[in-house]
Amino acid sequence: MLKAKSRESRFVAPPRLPPPTQVVDVGDAEMRLAQDLLFFAYRDFTNVADKVLEELDLGRAHHRALHFIGRNPGITVSGLLAILRITKQSLARVLNALVDQGYVGQAAGFEDRRLRLLTLTEKGQALEQRLFEAQRQRIAQAYRGAGPPAVQGFRTLMRAMMDHGARAYVDGTGSAEDT
């Protein structure tokens, strides 16, 4: 009878694999609920700024322009067009009103004098700050109520809904023109 030689086990356990990713139900009912949530959140988020804008006979397009000019002092008109994705004609109406009312200043480009560089005036900075504070309170309240894991989930979801150019802009790795 043959005797088994004693030897050390050569069995190597496989590396631990991460748990499988949970599949999210993306049925029609879930998508309808997601749309409802986005629409109502957007309505209520913008409503606090709309009240301020209405007093000044301005609208959401003016607000978006003020926001992105404030976030990008010296942005070109083409850069703002790329971010807002509106027509030149629509942006011209918005910018003319903001310039005429003293919220936005324009300067010629340094190297190319044909470029118009946009900045907020002191009056524009004050209005943008007022609008920001109104919406900031709404977001802060929601963040406090939801908690850190939900805030991170929100950021992840919002980024996943953006196109590559918008994500790069938000990350600071892309320009306004790439959005």
N, CA, C and O atoms as a DFTB+ gen file, in Angstrom:
716 C
 N C O
     1  1       0.830      -1.167       0.000
     2  2       0.000       0.000       0.000
     3  2       0.878       1.236       0.000
     4  3       1.860       1.349       0.734
     5  1       0.479       2.139      -0.847
     6  2       1.234       3.369      -0.949
     7  2       0.812       4.328       0.157
     8  3      -0.366       4.455       0.493
     9  1       1.760       4.955       0.674
    10  2       1.498       5.900       1.734
    11  2       1.558       7.312       1.149
    12  3       2.489       7.639       0.413
    13  1       0.595       8.126       1.464
    14  2       0.581       9.494       0.965
    15  2       1.691      10.276       1.645
    16  3       1.860      10.242       2.864
    17  1       2.418      10.963       0.831
    18  2       3.467      11.801       1.391
    19  2       2.818      13.039       2.009
    20  3       1.898      13.630       1.444
    21  1       3.300      13.393       3.131
    22  2       2.742      14.601       3.727
    23  2       3.417      15.796       3.074
    24  3       4.644      15.889       3.018
    25  1       2.643      16.646       2.616
    26  2       3.165      17.868       2.020
    27  2       2.249      19.022       2.364
    28  3       1.076      18.846       2.696
    29  1       2.804      20.164       2.277
    30  2       2.010      21.343       2.595
    31  2       0.989      21.580       1.488
    32  3       1.237      21.295       0.316
    33  1      -0.115      22.087       1.871
    34  2      -1.154      22.371       0.896
    35  2      -0.696      23.485      -0.037
    36  3      -0.137      24.492       0.398
    37  1      -0.939      23.289      -1.294
    38  2      -0.594      24.308      -2.282
    39  2      -1.828      25.107      -2.708
    40  3      -1.780      25.889      -3.658
    41  1      -2.885      24.905      -2.018
    42  2      -4.121      25.618      -2.353
    43  2      -3.960      27.091      -2.009
    44  3      -3.581      27.448      -0.893
    45  1      -4.252      27.925      -2.973
    46  2      -4.228      29.369      -2.765
    47  2      -5.649      29.870      -2.951
    48  3      -6.264      29.677      -4.000
    49  1      -6.146      30.504      -1.930
    50  2      -7.518      31.007      -1.985
    51  2      -7.594      32.138      -3.004
    52  3      -6.680      32.960      -3.085
    53  1      -8.664      32.188      -3.776
    54  2      -8.809      33.296      -4.732
    55  2      -8.989      34.610      -3.975
    56  3      -9.457      34.613      -2.836
    57  1      -8.623      35.712      -4.598
    58  2      -8.818      37.000      -3.916
    59  2     -10.297      37.256      -3.706
    60  3     -11.146      36.796      -4.469
    61  1     -10.577      37.995      -2.659
    62  2     -11.981      38.323      -2.389
    63  2     -12.483      39.266      -3.472
    64  3     -11.848      40.272      -3.789
    65  1     -13.602      38.929      -4.014
    66  2     -14.210      39.766      -5.037
    67  2     -15.201      40.709      -4.370
    68  3     -15.815      40.356      -3.363
    69  1     -15.358      41.899      -4.923
    70  2     -16.352      42.801      -4.339
    71  2     -17.736      42.229      -4.560
    72  3     -17.959      41.461      -5.496
    73  1     -18.661      42.605      -3.698
    74  2     -20.024      42.111      -3.909
    75  2     -20.540      42.601      -5.255
    76  3     -20.129      43.662      -5.726
    77  1     -21.424      41.850      -5.868
    78  2     -21.951      42.285      -7.169
    79  2     -22.677      43.620      -7.032
    80  3     -23.308      43.904      -6.014
    81  1     -22.575      44.420      -8.068
    82  2     -23.251      45.709      -8.090
    83  2     -24.746      45.477      -8.160
    84  3     -25.243      44.689      -8.966
    85  1     -25.446      46.186      -7.296
    86  2     -26.896      46.044      -7.284
    87  2     -27.470      46.656      -8.558
    88  3     -27.114      47.775      -8.929
    89  1     -28.332      45.943      -9.206
    90  2     -28.987      46.448     -10.409
    91  2     -30.138      47.340      -9.964
    92  3     -30.981      46.935      -9.164
    93  1     -30.159      48.557     -10.493
    94  2     -31.213      49.499     -10.142
    95  2     -32.374      49.298     -11.107
    96  3     -32.180      49.206     -12.319
    97  1     -33.583      49.231     -10.554
    98  2     -34.766      49.094     -11.392
    99  2     -34.926      50.374     -12.188
   100  3     -35.078      51.455     -11.619
   101  1     -34.892      50.248     -13.488
   102  2     -35.052      51.431     -14.330
   103  2     -36.316      51.301     -15.185
   104  3     -36.349      51.701     -16.348
   105  1     -37.317      50.750     -14.590
   106  2     -38.590      50.625     -15.289
   107  2     -39.255      51.977     -15.464
   108  3     -38.801      52.986     -14.924
   109  1     -40.330      51.979     -16.224
   110  2     -41.039      53.214     -16.518
   111  2     -41.518      53.931     -15.261
   112  3     -41.433      55.156     -15.175
   113  1     -42.015      53.183     -14.295
   114  2     -42.517      53.816     -13.075
   115  2     -41.388      54.550     -12.350
   116  3     -41.583      55.663     -11.860
   117  1     -40.220      53.934     -12.283
   118  2     -39.074      54.575     -11.626
   119  2     -38.625      55.808     -12.398
   120  3     -38.259      56.819     -11.799
   121  1     -38.652      55.729     -13.712
   122  2     -38.244      56.878     -14.522
   123  2     -39.237      58.029     -14.398
   124  3     -38.841      59.194     -14.359
   125  1     -40.521      57.703     -14.336
   126  2     -41.538      58.743     -14.156
   127  2     -41.358      59.428     -12.798
   128  3     -41.471      60.649     -12.688
   129  1     -41.077      58.629     -11.769
   130  2     -40.844      59.194     -10.451
   131  2     -39.600      60.085     -10.472
   132  3     -39.611      61.171      -9.892
   133  1     -38.541      59.641     -11.129
   134  2     -37.314      60.445     -11.226
   135  2     -37.607      61.774     -11.920
   136  3     -37.130      62.821     -11.480
   137  1     -38.377      61.740     -12.987
   138  2     -38.745      62.982     -13.674
   139  2     -39.558      63.893     -12.757
   140  3     -39.302      65.095     -12.689
   141  1     -40.528      63.327     -12.059
   142  2     -41.318      64.126     -11.125
   143  2     -40.418      64.791     -10.092
   144  3     -40.549      65.984      -9.821
   145  1     -39.507      64.018      -9.518
   146  2     -38.605      64.557      -8.502
   147  2     -37.742      65.685      -9.065
   148  3     -37.580      66.723      -8.424
   149  1     -37.193      65.485     -10.250
   150  2     -36.376      66.529     -10.865
   151  2     -37.195      67.782     -11.165
   152  3     -36.764      68.896     -10.868
   153  1     -38.374      67.598     -11.753
   154  2     -39.207      68.754     -12.095
   155  2     -39.599      69.550     -10.848
   156  3     -39.472      70.774     -10.829
   157  1     -40.075      68.857      -9.806
   158  2     -40.515      69.565      -8.612
   159  2     -39.343      70.191      -7.861
   160  3     -39.461      71.307      -7.355
   161  1     -38.219      69.491      -7.782
   162  2     -37.045      70.063      -7.111
   163  2     -36.572      71.304      -7.869
   164  3     -36.247      72.320      -7.256
   165  1     -36.533      71.223      -9.203
   166  2     -36.112      72.370     -10.008
   167  2     -37.085      73.538      -9.833
   168  3     -36.668      74.687      -9.688
   169  1     -38.367      73.235      -9.848
   170  2     -39.379      74.291      -9.681
   171  2     -39.181      75.020      -8.360
   172  3     -39.168      76.250      -8.317
   173  1     -39.029      74.262      -7.292
   174  2     -38.921      74.876      -5.978
   175  2     -37.556      75.528      -5.753
   176  3     -37.460      76.529      -5.043
   177  1     -36.516      74.975      -6.343
   178  2     -35.175      75.553      -6.261
   179  2     -35.127      76.899      -6.986
   180  3     -34.568      77.867      -6.471
   181  1     -35.708      76.953      -8.170
   182  2     -35.669      78.191      -8.942
   183  2     -36.660      79.224      -8.430
   184  3     -36.466      80.422      -8.635
   185  1     -37.712      78.777      -7.770
   186  2     -38.748      79.699      -7.308
   187  2     -38.199      80.747      -6.347
   188  3     -38.615      81.904      -6.402
   189  1     -37.279      80.368      -5.474
   190  2     -36.759      81.340      -4.506
   191  2     -35.987      82.446      -5.219
   192  3     -36.029      83.599      -4.789
   193  1     -35.287      82.116      -6.296
   194  2     -34.576      83.130      -7.083
   195  2     -35.544      83.894      -7.987
   196  3     -35.376      85.094      -8.206
   197  1     -36.551      83.204      -8.508
   198  2     -37.525      83.864      -9.389
   199  2     -38.185      85.049      -8.705
   200  3     -38.460      86.060      -9.352
   201  1     -38.442      84.941      -7.414
   202  2     -39.092      86.035      -6.679
   203  2     -38.216      87.280      -6.684
   204  3     -38.716      88.394      -6.844
   205  1     -36.908      87.095      -6.510
   206  2     -35.969      88.222      -6.540
   207  2     -35.897      88.786      -7.958
   208  3     -35.945      90.001      -8.151
   209  1     -35.783      87.911      -8.938
   210  2     -35.661      88.328     -10.339
   211  2     -36.897      89.090     -10.803
   212  3     -36.786      90.060     -11.552
   213  1     -38.069      88.654     -10.361
   214  2     -39.322      89.293     -10.772
   215  2     -39.360      90.759     -10.341
   216  3     -39.857      91.617     -11.071
   217  1     -38.829      91.036      -9.146
   218  2     -38.780      92.423      -8.662
   219  2     -37.981      93.316      -9.609
   220  3     -38.234      94.518      -9.698
   221  1     -37.024      92.729     -10.311
   222  2     -36.117      93.483     -11.168
   223  2     -36.458      93.349     -12.646
   224  3     -35.723      93.831     -13.508
   225  1     -37.577      92.693     -12.933
   226  2     -38.018      92.443     -14.303
   227  2     -36.966      91.633     -15.086
   228  3     -36.700      91.899     -16.258
   229  1     -36.385      90.647     -14.405
   230  2     -35.416      89.727     -15.021
   231  2     -35.969      88.314     -14.912
   232  3     -36.906      88.058     -14.157
   233  1     -35.379      87.404     -15.673
   234  2     -35.851      86.027     -15.666
   235  2     -34.710      85.036     -15.442
   236  3     -33.581      85.416     -15.135
   237  1     -35.037      83.767     -15.603
   238  2     -34.072      82.692     -15.349
   239  2     -32.867      82.741     -16.276
   240  3     -31.758      82.394     -15.872
   241  1     -33.075      83.166     -17.505
   242  2     -31.933      83.255     -18.428
   243  2     -30.939      84.295     -17.919
   244  3     -29.728      84.103     -18.027
   245  1     -31.443      85.384     -17.371
   246  2     -30.565      86.402     -16.792
   247  2     -29.805      85.820     -15.603
   248  3     -28.611      86.065     -15.425
   249  1     -30.525      85.045     -14.795
   250  2     -29.908      84.422     -13.623
   251  2     -28.783      83.481     -14.031
   252  3     -27.697      83.512     -13.452
   253  1     -29.043      82.650     -15.022
   254  2     -28.007      81.708     -15.474
   255  2     -26.788      82.464     -16.002
   256  3     -25.651      82.080     -15.728
   257  1     -27.021      83.524     -16.747
   258  2     -25.902      84.323     -17.259
   259  2     -25.126      84.944     -16.099
   260  3     -23.896      84.886     -16.084
   261  1     -25.813      85.529     -15.139
   262  2     -25.139      86.116     -13.983
   263  2     -24.323      85.071     -13.233
   264  3     -23.191      85.331     -12.825
   265  1     -24.899      83.895     -13.056
   266  2     -24.210      82.823     -12.338
   267  2     -22.896      82.460     -13.029
   268  3     -21.842      82.432     -12.394
   269  1     -22.963      82.187     -14.320
   270  2     -21.760      81.703     -15.008
   271  2     -20.756      82.812     -15.304
   272  3     -19.558      82.542     -15.390
   273  1     -21.209      84.038     -15.459
   274  2     -20.257      85.146     -15.585
   275  2     -19.561      85.342     -14.238
   276  3     -18.353      85.573     -14.184
   277  1     -20.325      85.250     -13.161
   278  2     -19.740      85.375     -11.820
   279  2     -18.747      84.263     -11.507
   280  3     -17.737      84.501     -10.846
   281  1     -19.025      83.066     -11.972
   282  2     -18.132      81.926     -11.734
   283  2     -16.916      81.959     -12.656
   284  3     -15.907      81.313     -12.375
   285  1     -17.007      82.704     -13.747
   286  2     -15.935      82.751     -14.753
   287  2     -15.670      84.186     -15.181
   288  3     -15.939      84.540     -16.329
   289  1     -15.146      85.024     -14.285
   290  2     -14.901      86.423     -14.675
   291  2     -14.002      86.491     -15.913
   292  3     -12.973      85.819     -15.987
   293  1     -14.405      87.306     -16.870
   294  2     -13.647      87.430     -18.112
   295  2     -14.033      86.394     -19.159
   296  3     -13.349      86.252     -20.172
   297  1     -15.127      85.667     -18.920
   298  2     -15.580      84.664     -19.888
   299  2     -15.955      85.370     -21.197
   300  3     -16.470      86.489     -21.194
   301  1     -15.688      84.699     -22.291
   302  2     -16.064      85.253     -23.594
   303  2     -17.537      84.970     -23.862
   304  3     -18.145      84.107     -23.230
   305  1     -18.086      85.698     -24.791
   306  2     -19.468      85.457     -25.191
   307  2     -19.603      84.031     -25.729
   308  3     -20.588      83.350     -25.442
   309  1     -18.620      83.579     -26.505
   310  2     -18.707      82.214     -27.052
   311  2     -18.625      81.180     -25.936
   312  3     -19.278      80.139     -26.013
   313  1     -17.837      81.447     -24.905
   314  2     -17.785      80.537     -23.764
   315  2     -19.111      80.464     -23.042
   316  3     -19.550      79.384     -22.644
   317  1     -19.752      81.611     -22.870
   318  2     -21.056      81.642     -22.221
   319  2     -22.111      80.949     -23.080
   320  3     -22.982      80.250     -22.562
   321  1     -22.026      81.144     -24.376
   322  2     -22.947      80.449     -25.294
   323  2     -22.797      78.932     -25.164
   324  3     -23.787      78.199     -25.161
   325  1     -21.555      78.474     -25.059
   326  2     -21.306      77.033     -24.947
   327  2     -21.908      76.466     -23.669
   328  3     -22.482      75.377     -23.684
   329  1     -21.782      77.186     -22.577
   330  2     -22.331      76.708     -21.303
   331  2     -23.854      76.710     -21.336
   332  3     -24.489      75.720     -20.972
   333  1     -24.432      77.808     -21.767
   334  2     -25.889      77.962     -21.701
   335  2     -26.626      77.204     -22.799
   336  3     -27.798      76.857     -22.653
   337  1     -25.922      76.952     -23.900
   338  2     -26.534      76.265     -25.049
   339  2     -27.833      76.951     -25.490
   340  3     -28.883      76.326     -25.634
   341  1     -27.710      78.246     -25.694
   342  2     -28.827      79.010     -26.243
   343  2     -28.327      79.702     -27.507
   344  3     -27.129      79.711     -27.786
   345  1     -29.237      80.270     -28.253
   346  2     -28.843      80.920     -29.503
   347  2     -28.150      82.249     -29.214
   348  3     -28.309      82.830     -28.141
   349  1     -27.380      82.713     -30.194
   350  2     -26.727      84.015     -30.065
   351  2     -27.766      85.110     -29.869
   352  3     -27.569      86.043     -29.091
   353  1     -28.869      84.981     -30.584
   354  2     -29.933      85.980     -30.503
   355  2     -30.510      86.035     -29.082
   356  3     -30.720      87.119     -28.538
   357  1     -30.762      84.873     -28.488
   358  2     -31.290      84.840     -27.120
   359  2     -30.287      85.418     -26.136
   360  3     -30.652      86.199     -25.257
   361  1     -29.024      85.037     -26.282
   362  2     -28.003      85.553     -25.371
   363  2     -27.841      87.059     -25.544
   364  3     -27.626      87.776     -24.567
   365  1     -27.942      87.543     -26.780
   366  2     -27.807      88.983     -27.019
   367  2     -28.870      89.754     -26.252
   368  3     -28.574      90.792     -25.660
   369  1     -30.104      89.260     -26.255
   370  2     -31.182      89.927     -25.512
   371  2     -30.870      89.954     -24.018
   372  3     -31.031      90.980     -23.357
   373  1     -30.423      88.820     -23.500
   374  2     -30.110      88.700     -22.076
   375  2     -28.949      89.625     -21.714
   376  3     -29.038      90.390     -20.754
   377  1     -27.866      89.553     -22.478
   378  2     -26.688      90.375     -22.175
   379  2     -26.974      91.865     -22.317
   380  3     -26.526      92.667     -21.498
   381  1     -27.715      92.234     -23.349
   382  2     -28.051      93.651     -23.522
   383  2     -28.790      94.189     -22.295
   384  3     -28.502      95.290     -21.825
   385  1     -29.736      93.414     -21.784
   386  2     -30.480      93.848     -20.599
   387  2     -29.549      93.955     -19.386
   388  3     -29.624      94.923     -18.629
   389  1     -28.675      92.963     -19.203
   390  2     -27.778      92.983     -18.045
   391  2     -26.746      94.103     -18.133
   392  3     -26.386      94.702     -17.119
   393  1     -26.271      94.385     -19.344
   394  2     -25.319      95.480     -19.540
   395  2     -26.033      96.815     -19.348
   396  3     -25.534      97.692     -18.644
   397  1     -27.199      96.971     -19.973
   398  2     -27.951      98.231     -19.883
   399  2     -28.330      98.569     -18.440
   400  3     -28.352      99.739     -18.057
   401  1     -28.628      97.542     -17.647
   402  2     -29.032      97.774     -16.258
   403  2     -27.836      97.828     -15.304
   404  3     -28.008      97.984     -14.095
   405  1     -26.639      97.700     -15.845
   406  2     -25.434      97.864     -15.031
   407  2     -25.006      96.658     -14.223
   408  3     -24.267      96.799     -13.249
   409  1     -25.462      95.455     -14.613
   410  2     -25.069      94.246     -13.887
   411  2     -23.827      93.584     -14.480
   412  3     -23.091      92.899     -13.770
   413  1     -23.591      93.783     -15.765
   414  2     -22.479      93.137     -16.466
   415  2     -21.677      94.190     -17.207
   416  3     -22.231      95.102     -17.821
   417  1     -20.361      94.045     -17.138
   418  2     -19.461      94.898     -17.896
   419  2     -18.806      94.093     -19.006
   420  3     -18.658      92.876     -18.898
   421  1     -18.419      94.775     -20.063
   422  2     -17.765      94.126     -21.199
   423  2     -16.436      94.826     -21.464
   424  3     -16.324      96.045     -21.333
   425  1     -15.444      94.047     -21.836
   426  2     -14.146      94.608     -22.219
   427  2     -13.673      93.857     -23.452
   428  3     -14.030      92.699     -23.670
   429  1     -12.871      94.530     -24.247
   430  2     -12.295      93.878     -25.429
   431  2     -11.239      92.881     -24.971
   432  3     -10.602      93.065     -23.933
   433  1     -11.062      91.819     -25.761
   434  2     -10.049      90.817     -25.460
   435  2      -8.653      91.414     -25.478
   436  3      -8.413      92.424     -26.140
   437  1      -7.738      90.798     -24.759
   438  2      -6.375      91.307     -24.675
   439  2      -5.620      91.094     -25.989
   440  3      -5.010      92.020     -26.522
   441  1      -5.671      89.874     -26.497
   442  2      -4.957      89.561     -27.733
   443  2      -5.825      89.767     -28.966
   444  3      -5.348      90.214     -30.009
   445  1      -7.087      89.440     -28.835
   446  2      -8.030      89.609     -29.945
   447  2      -9.084      90.608     -29.498
   448  3      -9.984      90.272     -28.730
   449  1      -8.971      91.805     -29.970
   450  2      -9.856      92.887     -29.537
   451  2     -11.313      92.659     -29.953
   452  3     -12.214      93.339     -29.462
   453  1     -11.542      91.703     -30.857
   454  2     -12.919      91.424     -31.280
   455  2     -13.689      90.647     -30.204
   456  3     -14.919      90.675     -30.175
   457  1     -12.959      89.956     -29.324
   458  2     -13.620      89.199     -28.263
   459  2     -14.212      90.147     -27.234
   460  3     -13.643      91.196     -26.930
   461  1     -15.365      89.759     -26.706
   462  2     -15.959      90.521     -25.604
   463  2     -15.812      89.685     -24.337
   464  3     -16.348      88.581     -24.243
   465  1     -15.078      90.223     -23.366
   466  2     -14.882      89.552     -22.089
   467  2     -15.909      90.099     -21.105
   468  3     -16.045      91.311     -20.939
   469  1     -16.619      89.201     -20.464
   470  2     -17.734      89.590     -19.596
   471  2     -17.358      89.447     -18.128
   472  3     -16.749      88.456     -17.724
   473  1     -17.724      90.442     -17.340
   474  2     -17.529      90.395     -15.893
   475  2     -18.750      91.013     -15.222
   476  3     -19.484      91.794     -15.826
   477  1     -18.945      90.651     -13.975
   478  2     -20.010      91.273     -13.200
   479  2     -19.509      92.592     -12.636
   480  3     -18.376      92.690     -12.166
   481  1     -20.351      93.589     -12.687
   482  2     -20.053      94.859     -12.024
   483  2     -20.300      94.663     -10.526
   484  3     -20.738      93.592     -10.108
   485  1     -20.029      95.668      -9.732
   486  2     -20.344      95.569      -8.297
   487  2     -21.834      95.311      -8.095
   488  3     -22.232      94.508      -7.251
   489  1     -22.635      95.997      -8.874
   490  2     -24.087      95.807      -8.805
   491  2     -24.454      94.370      -9.200
   492  3     -25.313      93.747      -8.576
   493  1     -23.804      93.862     -10.223
   494  2     -24.041      92.485     -10.663
   495  2     -23.588      91.469      -9.632
   496  3     -24.253      90.455      -9.417
   497  1     -22.452      91.738      -8.990
   498  2     -21.968      90.844      -7.938
   499  2     -22.942      90.806      -6.768
   500  3     -23.195      89.747      -6.194
   501  1     -23.481      91.960      -6.421
   502  2     -24.445      92.024      -5.317
   503  2     -25.711      91.230      -5.649
   504  3     -26.228      90.502      -4.802
   505  1     -26.206      91.369      -6.875
   506  2     -27.403      90.625      -7.279
   507  2     -27.116      89.133      -7.334
   508  3     -27.913      88.328      -6.852
   509  1     -25.987      88.759      -7.917
   510  2     -25.646      87.329      -8.005
   511  2     -25.529      86.741      -6.606
   512  3     -25.981      85.621      -6.368
   513  1     -24.930      87.478      -5.678
   514  2     -24.796      87.006      -4.289
   515  2     -26.163      86.860      -3.626
   516  3     -26.398      85.902      -2.889
   517  1     -27.051      87.793      -3.882
   518  2     -28.412      87.732      -3.327
   519  2     -29.152      86.494      -3.838
   520  3     -29.821      85.801      -3.071
   521  1     -29.026      86.225      -5.128
   522  2     -29.662      85.041      -5.721
   523  2     -29.027      83.765      -5.166
   524  3     -29.724      82.802      -4.844
   525  1     -27.699      83.771      -5.058
   526  2     -26.984      82.607      -4.518
   527  2     -27.449      82.308      -3.095
   528  3     -27.727      81.155      -2.764
   529  1     -27.533      83.326      -2.261
   530  2     -27.935      83.118      -0.865
   531  2     -29.347      82.549      -0.766
   532  3     -29.617      81.685       0.069
   533  1     -30.235      83.028      -1.611
   534  2     -31.610      82.507      -1.589
   535  2     -31.618      81.009      -1.906
   536  3     -32.299      80.235      -1.234
   537  1     -30.872      80.608      -2.913
   538  2     -30.848      79.197      -3.288
   539  2     -29.945      78.389      -2.361
   540  3     -30.202      77.209      -2.121
   541  1     -28.906      79.006      -1.846
   542  2     -27.993      78.328      -0.924
   543  2     -28.760      77.799       0.288
   544  3     -28.545      76.668       0.724
   545  1     -29.642      78.615       0.817
   546  2     -30.432      78.204       1.979
   547  2     -31.256      76.962       1.674
   548  3     -31.369      76.056       2.499
   549  1     -31.822      76.938       0.488
   550  2     -32.653      75.784       0.090
   551  2     -31.799      74.520      -0.002
   552  3     -32.193      73.461       0.488
   553  1     -30.632      74.635      -0.630
   554  2     -29.745      73.477      -0.771
   555  2     -29.211      73.041       0.592
   556  3     -29.183      71.848       0.893
   557  1     -28.787      73.997       1.414
   558  2     -28.240      73.671       2.736
   559  2     -29.267      72.921       3.585
   560  3     -28.932      71.955       4.271
   561  1     -30.511      73.374       3.532
   562  2     -31.575      72.709       4.285
   563  2     -31.744      71.267       3.794
   564  3     -31.873      70.343       4.597
   565  1     -31.741      71.087       2.496
   566  2     -31.887      69.742       1.932
   567  2     -30.683      68.868       2.293
   568  3     -30.855      67.702       2.649
   569  1     -29.482      69.410       2.208
   570  2     -28.270      68.659       2.559
   571  2     -28.311      68.223       4.026
   572  3     -28.011      67.073       4.346
   573  1     -28.679      69.141       4.903
   574  2     -28.752      68.792       6.336
   575  2     -29.780      67.693       6.577
   576  3     -29.541      66.767       7.353
   577  1     -30.920      67.801       5.911
   578  2     -31.964      66.799       6.094
   579  2     -31.605      65.434       5.527
   580  3     -31.998      64.408       6.082
   581  1     -30.866      65.415       4.432
   582  2     -30.544      64.155       3.766
   583  2     -29.323      63.469       4.364
   584  3     -29.275      62.240       4.412
   585  1     -28.349      64.226       4.814
   586  2     -27.140      63.645       5.393
   587  2     -26.053      63.393       4.356
   588  3     -26.325      63.333       3.157
   589  1     -24.804      63.244       4.838
   590  2     -23.641      63.104       3.948
   591  2     -23.730      61.989       2.905
   592  3     -23.386      62.236       1.749
   593  1     -24.173      60.777       3.248
   594  2     -24.231      59.742       2.196
   595  2     -25.191      60.120       1.064
   596  3     -24.915      59.837      -0.102
   597  1     -26.301      60.751       1.398
   598  2     -27.252      61.162       0.366
   599  2     -26.684      62.301      -0.474
   600  3     -26.911      62.354      -1.683
   601  1     -25.950      63.206       0.154
   602  2     -25.330      64.305      -0.586
   603  2     -24.332      63.739      -1.591
   604  3     -24.291      64.173      -2.742
   605  1     -23.532      62.775      -1.156
   606  2     -22.578      62.157      -2.083
   607  2     -23.316      61.427      -3.204
   608  3     -22.896      61.476      -4.360
   609  1     -24.404      60.757      -2.867
   610  2     -25.211      60.087      -3.888
   611  2     -25.805      61.079      -4.876
   612  3     -25.852      60.814      -6.077
   613  1     -26.252      62.209      -4.376
   614  2     -26.792      63.275      -5.231
   615  2     -25.724      63.737      -6.217
   616  3     -25.983      63.845      -7.416
   617  1     -24.524      64.008      -5.708
   618  2     -23.435      64.452      -6.586
   619  2     -23.124      63.408      -7.646
   620  3     -22.922      63.736      -8.815
   621  1     -23.089      62.167      -7.235
   622  2     -22.802      61.079      -8.172
   623  2     -23.871      61.013      -9.254
   624  3     -23.556      60.880     -10.436
   625  1     -25.113      61.104      -8.859
   626  2     -26.227      61.046      -9.803
   627  2     -26.205      62.234     -10.761
   628  3     -26.355      62.059     -11.970
   629  1     -26.021      63.436     -10.229
   630  2     -25.996      64.627     -11.087
   631  2     -24.852      64.540     -12.099
   632  3     -25.035      64.859     -13.274
   633  1     -23.685      64.113     -11.649
   634  2     -22.540      63.974     -12.560
   635  2     -22.829      62.926     -13.636
   636  3     -22.445      63.101     -14.793
   637  1     -23.495      61.853     -13.261
   638  2     -23.805      60.794     -14.223
   639  2     -24.784      61.278     -15.290
   640  3     -24.803      60.747     -16.401
   641  1     -25.589      62.274     -14.961
   642  2     -26.553      62.801     -15.927
   643  2     -25.921      63.830     -16.872
   644  3     -26.485      64.134     -17.922
   645  1     -24.763      64.360     -16.503
   646  2     -24.096      65.376     -17.333
   647  2     -23.341      64.721     -18.479
   648  3     -22.948      63.557     -18.397
   649  1     -23.146      65.485     -19.548
   650  2     -22.285      64.973     -20.608
   651  2     -20.820      65.195     -20.208
   652  3     -20.531      65.868     -19.219
   653  1     -19.917      64.625     -20.986
   654  2     -18.486      64.657     -20.661
   655  2     -17.971      66.084     -20.500
   656  3     -17.209      66.367     -19.575
   657  1     -18.377      66.976     -21.382
   658  2     -17.907      68.355     -21.325
   659  2     -18.325      69.061     -20.046
   660  3     -17.533      69.790     -19.449
   661  1     -19.555      68.850     -19.626
   662  2     -20.036      69.476     -18.396
   663  2     -19.299      68.915     -17.186
   664  3     -18.937      69.667     -16.280
   665  1     -19.073      67.596     -17.159
   666  2     -18.315      67.000     -16.045
   667  2     -16.905      67.572     -15.990
   668  3     -16.402      67.880     -14.909
   669  1     -16.265      67.716     -17.142
   670  2     -14.912      68.266     -17.176
   671  2     -14.912      69.706     -16.674
   672  3     -14.005      70.107     -15.945
   673  1     -15.911      70.477     -17.053
   674  2     -16.014      71.863     -16.586
   675  2     -16.166      71.900     -15.068
   676  3     -15.463      72.648     -14.387
   677  1     -17.084      71.092     -14.540
   678  2     -17.324      71.056     -13.096
   679  2     -16.069      70.599     -12.350
   680  3     -15.782      71.085     -11.256
   681  1     -15.329      69.672     -12.938
   682  2     -14.100      69.168     -12.311
   683  2     -12.933      70.139     -12.441
   684  3     -11.905      69.965     -11.785
   685  1     -13.083      71.158     -13.280
   686  2     -11.993      72.109     -13.495
   687  2     -10.958      71.619     -14.490
   688  3      -9.863      72.173     -14.580
   689  1     -11.308      70.572     -15.242
   690  2     -10.364      70.040     -16.236
   691  2     -10.747      70.387     -17.664
   692  3     -10.048      70.012     -18.605
   693  1     -11.849      71.100     -17.830
   694  2     -12.303      71.494     -19.170
   695  2     -12.706      72.953     -19.173
   696  3     -12.959      73.549     -18.126
   697  1     -12.761      73.506     -20.341
   698  2     -13.111      74.922     -20.467
   699  2     -14.599      75.088     -20.721
   700  3     -15.309      74.128     -21.020
   701  1     -15.048      76.314     -20.598
   702  2     -16.443      76.625     -20.863
   703  2     -16.828      76.242     -22.283
   704  3     -17.935      75.761     -22.526
   705  1     -15.918      76.454     -23.214
   706  2     -16.215      76.157     -24.606
   707  2     -16.424      74.667     -24.863
   708  3     -17.026      74.290     -25.869
   709  1     -15.928      73.812     -23.955
   710  2     -16.040      72.365     -24.126
   711  2     -17.311      71.786     -23.529
   712  3     -17.575      70.591     -23.666
   713  1     -18.109      72.634     -22.858
   714  2     -19.284      72.091     -22.190
   715  2     -20.324      71.730     -23.206
   716  3     -21.400      71.251     -22.845
